[in-house]
mmCIF file of C-alpha atoms in Angstrom:
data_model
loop_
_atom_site.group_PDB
_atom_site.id
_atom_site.type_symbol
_atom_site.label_atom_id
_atom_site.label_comp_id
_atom_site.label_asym_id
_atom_site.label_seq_id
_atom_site.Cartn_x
_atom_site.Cartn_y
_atom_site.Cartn_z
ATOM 1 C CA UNK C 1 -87.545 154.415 -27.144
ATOM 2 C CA UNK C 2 -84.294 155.337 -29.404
ATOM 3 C CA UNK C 3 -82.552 156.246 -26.557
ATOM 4 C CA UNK C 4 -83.445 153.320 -24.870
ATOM 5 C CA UNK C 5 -82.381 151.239 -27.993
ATOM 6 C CA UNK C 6 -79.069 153.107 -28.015
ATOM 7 C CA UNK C 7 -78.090 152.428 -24.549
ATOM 8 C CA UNK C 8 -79.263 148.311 -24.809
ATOM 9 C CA UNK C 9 -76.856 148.246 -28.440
ATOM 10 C CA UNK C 10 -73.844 149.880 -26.594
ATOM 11 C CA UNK C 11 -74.139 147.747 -23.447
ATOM 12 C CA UNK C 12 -73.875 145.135 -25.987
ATOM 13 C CA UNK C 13 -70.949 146.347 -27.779
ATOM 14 C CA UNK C 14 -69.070 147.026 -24.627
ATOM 15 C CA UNK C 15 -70.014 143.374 -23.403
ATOM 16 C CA UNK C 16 -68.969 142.104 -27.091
ATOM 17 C CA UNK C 17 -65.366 144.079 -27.131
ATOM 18 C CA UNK C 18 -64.031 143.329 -23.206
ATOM 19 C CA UNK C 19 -65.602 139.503 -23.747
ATOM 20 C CA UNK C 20 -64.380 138.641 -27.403
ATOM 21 C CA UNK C 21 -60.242 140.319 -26.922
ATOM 22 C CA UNK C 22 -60.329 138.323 -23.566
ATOM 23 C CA UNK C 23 -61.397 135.202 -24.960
ATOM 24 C CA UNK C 24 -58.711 135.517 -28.227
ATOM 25 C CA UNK C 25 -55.941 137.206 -25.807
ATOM 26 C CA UNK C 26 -56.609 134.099 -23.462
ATOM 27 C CA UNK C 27 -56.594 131.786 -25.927
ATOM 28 C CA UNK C 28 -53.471 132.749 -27.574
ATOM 29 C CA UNK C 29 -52.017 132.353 -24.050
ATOM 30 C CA UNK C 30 -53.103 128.669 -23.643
ATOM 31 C CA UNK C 31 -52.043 127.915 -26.862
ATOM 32 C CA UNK C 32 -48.681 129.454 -26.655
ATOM 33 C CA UNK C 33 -48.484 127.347 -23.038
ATOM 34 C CA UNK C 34 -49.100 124.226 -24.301
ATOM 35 C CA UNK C 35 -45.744 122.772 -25.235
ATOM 36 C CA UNK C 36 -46.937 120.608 -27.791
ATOM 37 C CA UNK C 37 -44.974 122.307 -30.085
ATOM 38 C CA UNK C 38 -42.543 125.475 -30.431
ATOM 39 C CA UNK C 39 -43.838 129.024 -29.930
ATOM 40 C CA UNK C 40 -43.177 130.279 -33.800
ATOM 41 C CA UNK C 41 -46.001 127.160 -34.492
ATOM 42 C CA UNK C 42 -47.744 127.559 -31.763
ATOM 43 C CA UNK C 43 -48.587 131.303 -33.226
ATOM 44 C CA UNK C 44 -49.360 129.874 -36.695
ATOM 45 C CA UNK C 45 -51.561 127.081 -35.645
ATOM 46 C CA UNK C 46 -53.156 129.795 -33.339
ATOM 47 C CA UNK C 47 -54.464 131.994 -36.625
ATOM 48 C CA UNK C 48 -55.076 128.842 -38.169
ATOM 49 C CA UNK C 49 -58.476 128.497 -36.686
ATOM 50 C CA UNK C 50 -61.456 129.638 -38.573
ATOM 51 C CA UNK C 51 -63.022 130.197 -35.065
ATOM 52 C CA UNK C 52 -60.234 132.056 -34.037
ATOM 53 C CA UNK C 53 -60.199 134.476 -36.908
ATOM 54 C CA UNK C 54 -63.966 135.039 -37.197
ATOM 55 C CA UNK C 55 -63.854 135.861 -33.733
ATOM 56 C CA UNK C 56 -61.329 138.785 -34.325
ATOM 57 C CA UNK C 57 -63.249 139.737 -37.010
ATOM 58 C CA UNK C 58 -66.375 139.826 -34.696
ATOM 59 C CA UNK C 59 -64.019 142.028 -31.937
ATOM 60 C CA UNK C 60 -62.604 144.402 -34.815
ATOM 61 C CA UNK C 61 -66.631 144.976 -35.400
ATOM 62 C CA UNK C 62 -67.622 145.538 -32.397
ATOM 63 C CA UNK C 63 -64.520 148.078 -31.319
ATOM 64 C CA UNK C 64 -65.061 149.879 -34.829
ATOM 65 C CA UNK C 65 -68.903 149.902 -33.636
ATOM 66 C CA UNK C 66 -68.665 151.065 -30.337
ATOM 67 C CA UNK C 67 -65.880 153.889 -31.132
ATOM 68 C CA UNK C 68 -67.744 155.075 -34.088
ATOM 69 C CA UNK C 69 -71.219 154.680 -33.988
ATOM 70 C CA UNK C 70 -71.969 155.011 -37.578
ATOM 71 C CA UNK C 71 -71.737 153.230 -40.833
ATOM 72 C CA UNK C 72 -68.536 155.102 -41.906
ATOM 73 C CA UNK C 73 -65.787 151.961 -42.530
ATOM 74 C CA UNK C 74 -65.202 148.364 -43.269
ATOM 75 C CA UNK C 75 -65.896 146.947 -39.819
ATOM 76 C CA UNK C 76 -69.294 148.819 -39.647
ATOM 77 C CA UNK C 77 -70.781 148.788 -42.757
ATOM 78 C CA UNK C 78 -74.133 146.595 -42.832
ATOM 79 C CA UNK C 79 -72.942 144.105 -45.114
ATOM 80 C CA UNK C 80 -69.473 143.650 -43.291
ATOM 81 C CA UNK C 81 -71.628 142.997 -40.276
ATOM 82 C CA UNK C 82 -74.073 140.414 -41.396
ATOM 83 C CA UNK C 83 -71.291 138.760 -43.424
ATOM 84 C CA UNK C 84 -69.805 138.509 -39.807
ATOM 85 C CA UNK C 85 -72.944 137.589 -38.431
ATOM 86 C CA UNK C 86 -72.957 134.427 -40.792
ATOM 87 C CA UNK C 87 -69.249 133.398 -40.332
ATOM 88 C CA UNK C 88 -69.558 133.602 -36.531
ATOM 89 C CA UNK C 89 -73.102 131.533 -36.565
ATOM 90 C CA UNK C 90 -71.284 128.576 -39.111
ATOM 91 C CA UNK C 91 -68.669 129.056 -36.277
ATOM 92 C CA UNK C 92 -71.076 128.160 -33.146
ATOM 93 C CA UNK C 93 -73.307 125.805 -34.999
ATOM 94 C CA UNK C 94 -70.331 123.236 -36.104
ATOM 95 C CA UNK C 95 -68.592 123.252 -33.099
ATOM 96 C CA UNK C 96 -71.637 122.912 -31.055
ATOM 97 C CA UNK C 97 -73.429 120.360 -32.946
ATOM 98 C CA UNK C 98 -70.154 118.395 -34.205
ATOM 99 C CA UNK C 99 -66.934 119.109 -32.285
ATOM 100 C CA UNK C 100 -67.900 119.935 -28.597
ATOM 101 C CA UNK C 101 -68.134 116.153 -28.452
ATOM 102 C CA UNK C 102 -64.607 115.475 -29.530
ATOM 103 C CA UNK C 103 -63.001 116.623 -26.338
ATOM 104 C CA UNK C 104 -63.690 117.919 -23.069
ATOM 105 C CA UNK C 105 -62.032 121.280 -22.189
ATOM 106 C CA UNK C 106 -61.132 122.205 -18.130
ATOM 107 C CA UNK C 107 -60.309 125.218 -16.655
ATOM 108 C CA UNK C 108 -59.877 128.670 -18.558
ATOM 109 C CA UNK C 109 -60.284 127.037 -21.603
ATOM 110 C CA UNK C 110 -63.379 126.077 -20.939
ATOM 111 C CA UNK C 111 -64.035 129.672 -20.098
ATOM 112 C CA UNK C 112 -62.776 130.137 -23.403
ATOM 113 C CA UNK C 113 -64.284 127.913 -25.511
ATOM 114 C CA UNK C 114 -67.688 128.933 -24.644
ATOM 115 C CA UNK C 115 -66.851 132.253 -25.017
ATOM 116 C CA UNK C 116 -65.485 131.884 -28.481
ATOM 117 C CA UNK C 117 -67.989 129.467 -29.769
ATOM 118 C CA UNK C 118 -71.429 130.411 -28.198
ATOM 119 C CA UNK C 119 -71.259 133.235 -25.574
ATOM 120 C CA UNK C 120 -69.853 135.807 -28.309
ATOM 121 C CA UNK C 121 -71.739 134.482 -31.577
ATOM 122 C CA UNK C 122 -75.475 134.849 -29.801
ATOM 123 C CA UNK C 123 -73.961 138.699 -28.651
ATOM 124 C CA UNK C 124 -72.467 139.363 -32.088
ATOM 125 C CA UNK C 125 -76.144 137.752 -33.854
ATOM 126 C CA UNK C 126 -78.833 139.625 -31.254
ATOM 127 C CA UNK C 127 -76.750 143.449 -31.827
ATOM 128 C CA UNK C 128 -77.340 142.322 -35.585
ATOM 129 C CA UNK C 129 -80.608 141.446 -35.497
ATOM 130 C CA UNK C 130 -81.777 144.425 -33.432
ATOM 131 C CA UNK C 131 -79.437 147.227 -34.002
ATOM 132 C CA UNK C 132 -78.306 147.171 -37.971
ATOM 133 C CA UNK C 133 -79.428 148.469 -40.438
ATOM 134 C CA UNK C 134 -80.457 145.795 -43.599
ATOM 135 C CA UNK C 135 -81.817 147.920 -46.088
ATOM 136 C CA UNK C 136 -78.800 147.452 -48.512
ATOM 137 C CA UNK C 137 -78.772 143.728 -48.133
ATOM 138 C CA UNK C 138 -79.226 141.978 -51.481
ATOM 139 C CA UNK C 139 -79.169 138.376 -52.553
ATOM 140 C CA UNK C 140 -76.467 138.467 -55.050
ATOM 141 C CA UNK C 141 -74.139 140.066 -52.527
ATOM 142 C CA UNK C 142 -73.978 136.945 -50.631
ATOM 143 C CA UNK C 143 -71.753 135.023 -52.950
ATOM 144 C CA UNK C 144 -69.363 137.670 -52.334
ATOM 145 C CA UNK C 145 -69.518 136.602 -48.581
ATOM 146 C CA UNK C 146 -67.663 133.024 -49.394
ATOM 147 C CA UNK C 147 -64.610 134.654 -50.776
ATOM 148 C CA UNK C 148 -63.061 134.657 -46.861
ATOM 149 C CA UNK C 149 -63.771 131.303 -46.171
ATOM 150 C CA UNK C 150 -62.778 129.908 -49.346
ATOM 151 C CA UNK C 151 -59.312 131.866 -48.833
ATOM 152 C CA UNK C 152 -59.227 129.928 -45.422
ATOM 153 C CA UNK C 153 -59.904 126.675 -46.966
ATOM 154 C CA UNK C 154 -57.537 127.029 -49.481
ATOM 155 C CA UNK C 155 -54.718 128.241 -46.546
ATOM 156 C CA UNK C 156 -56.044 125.254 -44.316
ATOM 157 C CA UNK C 157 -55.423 122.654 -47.234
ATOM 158 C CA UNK C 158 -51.846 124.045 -48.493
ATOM 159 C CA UNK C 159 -50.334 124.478 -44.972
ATOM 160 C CA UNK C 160 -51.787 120.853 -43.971
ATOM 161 C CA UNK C 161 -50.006 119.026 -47.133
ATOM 162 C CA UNK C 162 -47.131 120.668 -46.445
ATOM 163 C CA UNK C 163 -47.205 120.617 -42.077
ATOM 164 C CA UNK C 164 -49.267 117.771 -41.958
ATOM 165 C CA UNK C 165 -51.255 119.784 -39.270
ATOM 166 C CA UNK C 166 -55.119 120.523 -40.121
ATOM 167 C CA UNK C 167 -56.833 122.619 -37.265
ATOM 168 C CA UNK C 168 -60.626 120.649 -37.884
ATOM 169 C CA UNK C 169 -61.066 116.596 -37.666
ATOM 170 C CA UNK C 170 -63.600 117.327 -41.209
ATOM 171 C CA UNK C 171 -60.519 118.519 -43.212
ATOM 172 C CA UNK C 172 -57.612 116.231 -42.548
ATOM 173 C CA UNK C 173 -56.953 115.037 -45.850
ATOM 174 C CA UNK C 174 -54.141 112.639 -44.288
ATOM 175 C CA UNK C 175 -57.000 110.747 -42.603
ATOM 176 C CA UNK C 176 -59.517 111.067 -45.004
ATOM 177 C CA UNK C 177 -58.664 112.365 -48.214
ATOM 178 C CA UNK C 178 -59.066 114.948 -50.562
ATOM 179 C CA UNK C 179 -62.935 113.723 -51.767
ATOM 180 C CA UNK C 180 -64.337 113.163 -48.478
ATOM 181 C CA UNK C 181 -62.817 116.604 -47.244
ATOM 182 C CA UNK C 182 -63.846 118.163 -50.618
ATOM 183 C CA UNK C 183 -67.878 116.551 -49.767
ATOM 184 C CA UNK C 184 -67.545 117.852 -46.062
ATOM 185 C CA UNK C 185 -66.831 121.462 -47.274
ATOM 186 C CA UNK C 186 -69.291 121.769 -49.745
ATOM 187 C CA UNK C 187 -71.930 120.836 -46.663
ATOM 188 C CA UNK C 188 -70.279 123.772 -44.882
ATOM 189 C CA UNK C 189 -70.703 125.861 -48.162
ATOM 190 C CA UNK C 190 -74.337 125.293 -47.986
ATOM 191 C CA UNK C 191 -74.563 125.518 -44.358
ATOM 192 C CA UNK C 192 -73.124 129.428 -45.490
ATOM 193 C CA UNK C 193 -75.163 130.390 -48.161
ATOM 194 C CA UNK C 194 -78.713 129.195 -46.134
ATOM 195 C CA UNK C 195 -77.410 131.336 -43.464
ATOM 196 C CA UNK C 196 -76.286 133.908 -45.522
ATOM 197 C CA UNK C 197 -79.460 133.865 -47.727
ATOM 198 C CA UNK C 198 -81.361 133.772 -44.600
ATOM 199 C CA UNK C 199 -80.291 136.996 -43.539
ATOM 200 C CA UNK C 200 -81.011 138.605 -46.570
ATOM 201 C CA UNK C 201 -84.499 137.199 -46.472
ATOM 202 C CA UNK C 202 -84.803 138.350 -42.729
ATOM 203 C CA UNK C 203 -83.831 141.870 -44.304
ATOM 204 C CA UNK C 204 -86.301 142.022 -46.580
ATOM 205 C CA UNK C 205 -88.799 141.312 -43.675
ATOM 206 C CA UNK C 206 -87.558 144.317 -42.183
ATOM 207 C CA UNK C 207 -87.816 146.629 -44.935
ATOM 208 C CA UNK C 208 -91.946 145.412 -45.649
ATOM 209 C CA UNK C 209 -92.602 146.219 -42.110
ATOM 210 C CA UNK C 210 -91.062 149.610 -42.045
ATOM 211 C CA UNK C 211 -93.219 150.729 -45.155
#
């Protein structure tokens, strides 16, 4: 049965690492192509994406994952992961239920997009759920977790006012302002710590059941 359980978590890491570099590689590319604006930009707006930058976090963990195998680093330690785990399912669960609607990708960006928002979250959420380990998982460690995506919002806001570019309809402060951006993230910050208390919970289910 473990080896079994090993082989099914490092199909799934290979799957997760070739899937998730092709999908940011190719999106850099299409980016990059799309003449909208000049390259240097193009590059900025690129990492300006919170999609885009979970998503290398989800390919650093699942490279450091399938080269290690152990919980000896950043990328693989159990909290790092479910962290992950809750910044990639905010990631599939907005665009999904909000922004898919918005516009209607062709092409390899289709590819892409459903690579980057639903393909690669369910992979990176099922080798959680099944293959680490959440005995160290505790509730006031996930407050911790909103430190990244507070940095991010604070990036996202600064470069906006200044570029007038904001990569997410629900944060353009030019359209809608600072309070009704301000009332739009705090949804998303509870959106975070339900998911991120969630896990914890789901932990503790774990650890009763292996008494």
């Amino acid at each position: 049965m473990e080896q079994s359980d090993t082989k099914g978590g490092n199909w799934l890491l290979i799957t997760g690492v070739i899937l998730g570099w092709f999908a940011l590689i190719a999106q850099l590319y299409l980016t990059m192509q799309s003449n909208i604006v000049p390259v240097d930009e193009s590059v900025i707006r690129y990492f300006s994406y919170f999609t885009v930058l979970t998503n290398i976090l989800v390919a650093l963990c699942f490279t450091s994952l399938l080269l290690k195998r152990k919980d000896s680093g950043f990328f693989t330690k159990p909290t790092t992961l479910t962290a992950t785990a809750v910044y990639i399912t905010v990631v599939a669960l907005i665009y999904n239920l909000i922004l898919r609607f918005t516009w209607e990708p062709k092409g390899l960006q289709l590819v892409v997009d459903e690579l980057l928002h639903l393909i690669i979250p369910i992979l990176f959420v099922l080798y959680w759920f099944l293959f680490v380990s959440k005995d160290s998982l505790k509730w006031n460690g996930t407050f911790s977790w909103l430190i990244y995506p507070f940095i991010y919002l604070m990036f996202i806001l600064y470069r906006g006012s200044a570029s007038g570019f904001y990569p997410y309809p629900f944060v353009d402060v030019a359209k809608y302002g600072y309070a009704t951006v301000f009332v739009n993230c705090f949804y998303v910050l509870v959106v975070f710590l339900v998911l991120s208390f969630l896990s914890v919970w789901i932990g503790g289910r774990f650890k009763k059941e292996n008494r």
